[in-house]
Short mmCIF file of C-alpha atoms and ligand atoms in Angstrom, two decimals:
data_model
loop_
_atom_site.label_atom_id
_atom_site.label_comp_id
_atom_site.label_asym_id
_atom_site.label_seq_id
_atom_site.Cartn_x
_atom_site.Cartn_y
_atom_site.Cartn_z
CA UNK H 292 124.34 86.71 121.40
CA UNK H 293 123.34 89.98 123.06
CA UNK H 294 123.51 89.85 126.85
CA UNK H 295 120.34 90.64 128.85
CA UNK H 296 120.12 94.27 130.03
CA UNK H 297 117.40 96.22 131.82
CA UNK H 298 116.26 97.53 128.44
CA UNK H 299 116.40 94.15 126.85
CA UNK H 300 115.61 91.67 129.60
CA UNK H 301 115.46 88.47 127.57
CA UNK H 302 118.75 88.89 125.70
CA UNK H 303 118.69 87.77 122.04
CA UNK H 304 118.61 90.00 118.98
CA UNK H 305 115.41 91.89 119.73
CA UNK H 306 112.27 91.32 121.77
CA UNK H 307 109.28 92.16 119.55
CA UNK H 308 106.67 94.60 120.86
CA UNK H 309 102.85 94.21 120.90
CA UNK H 310 102.91 90.90 119.05
CA UNK H 311 99.42 89.86 120.21
CA UNK H 312 97.96 93.18 119.09
CA UNK H 313 99.65 92.93 115.67
CA UNK H 314 98.30 89.38 115.22
CA UNK H 315 94.86 90.52 116.35
CA UNK H 316 94.74 93.21 113.65
CA UNK H 317 95.92 90.71 111.03
CA UNK H 318 93.40 88.00 111.92
CA UNK H 319 90.35 89.49 110.11
CA UNK H 320 92.49 89.71 106.95
CA UNK H 321 93.68 86.07 107.19
CA UNK H 322 96.75 87.18 105.22
CA UNK H 323 98.41 85.10 102.54
CA UNK H 324 101.21 87.60 101.84
CA UNK H 325 102.69 89.85 104.52
CA UNK H 326 105.57 92.30 104.12
CA UNK H 327 107.56 92.78 107.33
CA UNK H 328 109.23 96.05 106.33
CA UNK H 329 111.47 96.13 109.43
CA UNK H 330 112.48 92.49 109.94
CA UNK H 331 115.02 93.08 112.77
CA UNK H 332 115.25 89.90 114.85
CA UNK H 333 112.25 88.46 113.00
CA UNK H 334 110.05 88.18 116.10
CA UNK H 335 106.94 89.56 114.38
CA UNK H 336 107.60 87.53 111.23
CA UNK H 337 107.93 84.32 113.22
CA UNK H 338 104.67 84.95 115.09
CA UNK H 339 102.87 85.66 111.79
CA UNK H 340 104.23 82.46 110.19
CA UNK H 341 103.20 80.45 113.26
CA UNK H 342 99.64 81.79 113.39
CA UNK H 343 98.79 81.91 109.68
CA UNK H 344 99.69 78.49 108.33
CA UNK H 345 99.49 79.45 104.65
CA UNK H 346 100.95 82.96 104.89
CA UNK H 347 104.14 83.88 103.10
CA UNK H 348 106.28 86.61 104.70
CA UNK H 349 108.75 88.84 102.88
CA UNK H 350 111.08 90.44 105.44
CA UNK H 351 113.01 93.62 104.66
CA UNK H 352 115.78 95.27 106.64
CA UNK H 353 118.48 97.75 105.67
CA UNK H 354 120.83 96.23 108.25
CA UNK H 355 123.03 93.36 106.98
CA UNK H 356 123.18 91.97 110.57
CA UNK H 357 119.39 91.48 110.57
CA UNK H 358 119.47 89.60 107.27
CA UNK H 359 122.46 87.49 108.32
CA UNK H 360 120.77 86.26 111.52
CA UNK H 361 117.37 85.58 109.88
CA UNK H 362 115.94 82.13 110.60
CA UNK H 363 115.22 79.64 107.82
CA UNK H 364 111.58 78.99 107.03
CA UNK H 365 110.03 77.70 103.82
CA UNK H 366 107.49 80.54 103.76
CA UNK H 367 109.96 83.33 104.63
CA UNK H 368 112.18 85.41 102.31
CA UNK H 369 114.41 88.11 103.82
CA UNK H 370 116.09 90.81 101.76
CA UNK H 371 118.43 93.65 102.61
CA UNK H 372 116.90 96.85 101.38
CA UNK H 373 115.51 100.15 102.55
CA UNK H 374 111.75 100.14 103.08
CA UNK H 375 111.60 103.18 100.84
CA UNK H 376 112.13 100.65 98.01
CA UNK H 377 109.20 98.38 98.95
CA UNK H 378 107.64 98.50 95.47
CA UNK H 379 110.75 96.97 93.94
CA UNK H 380 111.10 94.45 96.81
CA UNK H 381 107.52 93.31 96.24
CA UNK H 382 108.08 93.09 92.49
CA UNK H 383 111.28 91.04 92.88
CA UNK H 384 109.58 88.72 95.39
CA UNK H 385 106.83 88.07 92.83
CA UNK H 386 104.00 89.19 95.15
CA UNK H 387 102.88 92.39 93.42
CA UNK H 388 99.04 92.76 93.60
CA UNK H 389 98.92 90.09 96.33
CA UNK H 390 100.01 91.96 99.46
CA UNK H 391 97.49 91.57 102.29
CA UNK H 392 99.39 93.37 105.04
CA UNK H 393 102.52 95.44 105.64
CA UNK H 394 104.11 95.91 109.06
CA UNK H 395 106.47 98.75 109.99
CA UNK H 396 108.05 98.41 113.46
CA UNK H 397 110.09 101.60 113.35
CA UNK H 398 113.38 102.66 114.88
CA UNK H 399 116.36 100.66 116.02
CA UNK H 400 116.62 97.06 117.18
CA UNK H 401 118.06 96.12 120.57
CA UNK H 402 120.91 94.46 118.70
CA UNK H 403 121.85 97.77 117.07
CA UNK H 404 121.78 99.55 120.44
CA UNK H 405 123.61 96.81 122.30
CA UNK H 406 126.47 96.30 119.84
CA UNK H 407 129.04 98.90 120.86
CA UNK H 408 130.73 98.64 117.45
CA UNK H 409 127.61 100.07 115.76
CA UNK H 410 128.03 103.34 117.64
CA UNK H 411 124.34 103.90 118.53
CA UNK H 412 124.67 103.90 122.29
CA UNK H 413 125.95 106.44 124.81
CA UNK H 414 126.25 103.47 127.22
CA UNK H 415 128.66 101.46 125.08
CA UNK H 416 132.08 102.49 123.87
CA UNK H 417 132.46 102.32 120.12
CA UNK H 418 133.14 104.30 116.96
CA UNK H 419 130.69 107.12 116.26
CA UNK H 420 128.94 105.34 113.38
CA UNK H 421 125.13 104.93 113.87
CA UNK H 422 124.41 103.78 110.31
CA UNK H 423 121.66 101.16 110.23
CA UNK H 424 123.03 99.91 106.94
CA UNK H 425 125.50 100.68 104.18
CA UNK H 426 122.86 102.70 102.31
CA UNK H 427 123.18 105.53 104.86
CA UNK H 428 125.48 108.06 103.25
CA UNK H 429 127.57 109.16 106.23
CA UNK H 430 128.43 108.16 109.77
CA UNK H 431 127.54 110.24 112.82
CA UNK H 432 131.20 111.32 113.08
CA UNK H 433 131.13 112.55 109.46
CA UNK H 434 127.80 114.30 109.98
CA UNK H 435 129.22 116.11 113.03
CA UNK H 436 132.40 117.10 111.17
CA UNK H 437 130.47 118.47 108.18
CA UNK H 438 127.77 120.41 110.09
CA UNK H 439 127.68 123.99 111.36
CA UNK H 440 126.49 124.86 114.86
CA UNK H 441 123.16 125.93 113.30
CA UNK H 442 122.76 122.61 111.42
CA UNK H 443 123.54 120.59 114.53
CA UNK H 444 121.26 122.65 116.76
CA UNK H 445 118.41 122.15 114.28
CA UNK H 446 119.02 118.38 114.20
CA UNK H 447 119.04 118.20 118.01
CA UNK H 448 115.90 120.31 118.28
CA UNK H 449 113.92 118.72 115.45
CA UNK H 450 114.87 115.08 115.96
CA UNK H 451 115.71 115.01 119.68
CA UNK H 452 113.37 117.70 121.03
CA UNK H 453 116.49 118.75 122.97
CA UNK H 454 115.98 121.87 125.11
CA UNK H 455 119.70 122.65 125.22
CA UNK H 456 120.23 122.15 121.48
CA UNK H 457 122.27 125.32 120.91
CA UNK H 458 124.57 124.82 123.92
CA UNK H 459 125.21 121.20 122.99
CA UNK H 460 125.76 121.99 119.30
CA UNK H 461 128.27 124.72 120.21
CA UNK H 462 130.19 122.36 122.53
CA UNK H 463 130.20 119.63 119.87
CA UNK H 464 131.63 121.96 117.22
CA UNK H 465 134.27 123.30 119.64
CA UNK H 466 135.38 119.80 120.64
CA UNK H 467 135.16 117.85 117.38
CA UNK H 468 136.34 115.54 115.91
CA UNK H 469 135.15 112.74 118.20
CA UNK H 470 136.75 109.33 118.05
CA UNK H 471 134.10 107.47 120.02
CA UNK H 472 130.59 107.41 121.45
CA UNK H 473 132.06 107.84 124.94
CA UNK H 474 133.85 111.07 123.93
CA UNK H 475 130.65 112.53 122.47
CA UNK H 476 128.55 111.45 125.48
CA UNK H 477 130.93 113.14 127.92
CA UNK H 478 131.09 116.32 125.80
CA UNK H 479 127.26 116.52 125.84
CA UNK H 480 127.10 115.80 129.58
CA UNK H 481 129.57 118.65 130.17
CA UNK H 482 127.57 121.06 128.01
CA UNK H 483 124.17 120.82 129.73
CA UNK H 484 123.30 122.62 132.99
CA UNK H 485 123.96 120.55 136.15
CA UNK H 486 120.22 120.11 136.81
CA UNK H 487 119.82 118.35 133.45
CA UNK H 488 122.44 115.78 134.38
CA UNK H 489 120.08 114.17 136.90
CA UNK H 490 117.67 111.46 135.82
CA UNK H 491 118.00 110.14 132.26
CA UNK H 492 121.39 110.34 130.57
CA UNK H 493 121.97 113.91 129.28
CA UNK H 494 123.20 112.57 125.91
CA UNK H 495 120.06 110.48 125.29
CA UNK H 496 118.30 113.02 123.08
CA UNK H 497 121.49 113.96 121.23
CA UNK H 498 122.16 110.34 120.32
CA UNK H 499 118.55 109.83 119.20
CA UNK H 500 118.67 112.98 117.06
CA UNK H 501 121.98 112.08 115.38
CA UNK H 502 120.78 108.54 114.69
CA UNK H 503 117.59 109.83 113.05
CA UNK H 504 119.60 112.29 110.94
CA UNK H 505 122.27 109.75 109.91
CA UNK H 506 119.60 107.31 108.73
CA UNK H 507 117.19 109.94 107.38
CA UNK H 508 114.48 108.18 109.37
CA UNK H 509 111.96 111.03 109.36
CA UNK H 510 112.73 112.16 105.80
CA UNK H 511 111.78 108.84 104.20
CA UNK H 512 108.88 107.77 106.41
CA UNK H 513 105.94 109.64 104.87
CA UNK H 514 106.68 108.57 101.30
CA UNK H 515 107.42 104.99 102.38
CA UNK H 516 104.01 104.75 104.08
CA UNK H 517 102.23 106.27 101.07
CA UNK H 518 104.00 103.74 98.83
CA UNK H 519 103.06 100.91 101.19
CA UNK H 520 99.36 101.85 101.06
CA UNK H 521 99.53 101.67 97.27
CA UNK H 522 100.99 98.15 97.40
CA UNK H 523 98.13 96.74 99.47
CA UNK H 524 95.21 94.87 98.01
CA UNK H 525 91.76 96.29 98.79
CA UNK H 526 91.03 95.54 102.48
CA UNK H 527 94.75 95.00 103.05
CA UNK H 528 96.12 96.48 106.28
CA UNK H 529 99.06 98.74 107.06
CA UNK H 530 100.23 98.32 110.67
CA UNK H 531 102.74 100.78 112.13
CA UNK H 532 104.51 100.77 115.48
CA UNK H 533 106.17 104.11 116.26
CA UNK H 534 108.35 104.90 119.28
CA UNK H 535 108.48 108.67 119.45
CA UNK H 536 106.14 111.53 118.70
CA UNK H 537 108.00 112.70 115.59
CA UNK H 538 107.42 109.48 113.68
CA UNK H 539 103.98 108.87 115.20
CA UNK H 540 102.83 112.33 114.09
CA UNK H 541 103.66 111.44 110.47
CA UNK H 542 101.69 108.18 110.69
CA UNK H 543 98.74 109.80 112.44
CA UNK H 544 98.46 112.71 109.97
CA UNK H 545 98.76 110.49 106.92
CA UNK H 546 96.11 108.05 108.16
CA UNK H 547 93.80 110.93 109.17
CA UNK H 548 94.20 112.67 105.77
CA UNK H 549 93.67 109.53 103.74
CA UNK H 550 90.63 108.42 105.76
CA UNK H 551 88.97 111.78 105.33
CA UNK H 552 88.42 111.68 101.58
CA UNK H 553 87.72 115.34 100.81
CA UNK H 554 90.78 117.25 99.66
CA UNK H 555 89.07 120.65 99.25
CA UNK H 556 90.73 123.65 100.94
CA UNK H 557 89.31 124.00 104.50
CA UNK H 558 87.80 127.44 103.72
CA UNK H 559 85.43 126.02 101.05
CA UNK H 560 81.96 125.90 102.67
CA UNK H 561 80.84 122.87 100.60
CA UNK H 562 82.90 119.95 99.36
CA UNK H 563 83.52 120.17 95.62
CA UNK H 564 85.98 117.31 95.12
CA UNK H 565 83.66 114.41 96.00
CA UNK H 566 86.74 112.33 96.74
CA UNK H 567 86.09 109.06 98.55
CA UNK H 568 88.41 108.07 101.40
CA UNK H 569 90.91 105.47 100.24
CA UNK H 570 91.73 104.36 103.77
CA UNK H 571 89.67 103.20 106.75
CA UNK H 572 91.07 103.76 110.24
CA UNK H 573 91.17 100.50 112.18
CA UNK H 574 93.25 101.43 115.25
CA UNK H 575 94.32 104.83 116.55
CA UNK H 576 97.15 105.03 119.06
CA UNK H 577 96.93 101.63 120.79
CA UNK H 578 99.40 101.22 123.69
CA UNK H 579 101.11 98.13 125.10
CA UNK H 580 99.55 96.51 128.17
CA UNK H 581 101.03 97.21 131.61
CA UNK H 582 102.15 93.59 131.78
CA UNK H 583 104.09 93.92 128.55
CA UNK H 584 105.69 97.21 129.63
CA UNK H 585 106.73 95.57 132.91
CA UNK H 586 108.32 92.69 130.99
CA UNK H 587 109.83 94.83 128.21
CA UNK H 588 110.41 98.52 129.03
CA UNK H 589 110.89 99.33 125.33
CA UNK H 590 107.13 98.70 124.86
CA UNK H 591 106.32 101.75 127.02
CA UNK H 592 106.79 104.22 124.18
CA UNK H 593 105.20 102.09 121.43
CA UNK H 594 102.15 103.52 119.64
CA UNK H 595 100.33 101.23 117.23
CA UNK H 596 98.19 102.51 114.36
CA UNK H 597 96.39 100.48 111.72
CA UNK H 598 94.80 101.58 108.46
CA UNK H 599 92.93 99.47 105.93
CA UNK H 600 92.99 100.17 102.24
CA UNK H 601 89.47 100.86 101.05
CA UNK H 602 89.73 100.21 97.34
C1 SAM C 12 112.41 97.86 116.00
S1 SAM C 12 113.40 96.92 114.93
C2 SAM C 12 112.27 95.72 114.31
C3 SAM C 12 112.14 94.53 115.18
C4 SAM C 12 111.34 93.40 114.59
N1 SAM C 12 109.95 93.76 114.41
C5 SAM C 12 111.45 92.15 115.43
O1 SAM C 12 110.42 91.54 115.71
O2 SAM C 12 112.57 91.79 115.78
C6 SAM C 12 113.57 97.98 113.56
C7 SAM C 12 114.36 97.39 112.41
O3 SAM C 12 114.03 98.15 111.27
C8 SAM C 12 115.17 98.35 110.51
N2 SAM C 12 114.95 99.58 109.74
C9 SAM C 12 114.83 100.83 110.21
N3 SAM C 12 114.64 101.69 109.20
C10 SAM C 12 114.61 100.96 108.07
C11 SAM C 12 114.45 101.28 106.69
N4 SAM C 12 114.28 102.54 106.28
N5 SAM C 12 114.46 100.27 105.79
C12 SAM C 12 114.62 98.98 106.20
N6 SAM C 12 114.83 98.62 107.48
C13 SAM C 12 114.81 99.60 108.41
C14 SAM C 12 116.30 98.46 111.49
O4 SAM C 12 117.54 98.13 110.89
C15 SAM C 12 115.87 97.47 112.57
O5 SAM C 12 116.45 96.21 112.36
#
């Protein structure tokens, strides 16, 4: 059992975010089949099973820990897989052409962050691993060892929006290999200017960036969402919770493009494609309530978007 922390006040595997909002967007669909593409601690799945008495939920997670701790329920199936393989998951579960809703609650679970042995946290001593599951091809330590200063600086800039990307990347390459999260965190702290050591931990963005790179989180997201839209029945809903601007931008752009219909180049004065939108926007950028953020600080960065398949 994970101990309560300020980030994770209730303890347990993971405290789900914006559950009432997710249920609210599912209610008009009255779903019979829901795919929970990021099962984690199963908080969203459990709430869906409780509210919709004849819904079946297929939970997916790439992390064996999530699957191992899944609760038993006669209407729940949980499989270990990457959500980039949802079409095959749906096929194997025998629910192809019947999917009413798909939920993506992106990023890491509190369990992953709180287990030092997983290597995700600059707060906890552990090996520099950061793989969400065995399908990730290399650990953070291997990624660091195999990357040039330029590669690392790009990762830190693109995935961590780190202002001191080049300084940190240079220090990492000069001081590698790293045996542990603590060694990397102190190398990063030593590399940034003193003013940047105040406030949030100076290694926060570096750890986020490496985690995203190790798990190819941004690389697979767009195609996974496109695939998910194709698996929905007409009027089925895709619900996405994102936790940082990089992933939210992908969701927002995809939903905006698909709800627009016309695919003509912008310089054409009149539409010639006559394409109908295949998606209807249901919710754009909904945020957690103040009460929820006060109870669960992780909810502060959550952005919820919902799209409905038109046909
Ligand atoms: C924020 S947690 C989900 C929490 C969950 N909604 C709950 O109520 O407990 C994100 C989960 O998604 C999983 N995950 C992230 N990327 C994934 C991917 N590409 N395929 C499958 N699972 C993924 C992580 O392993 C993690 O367990």
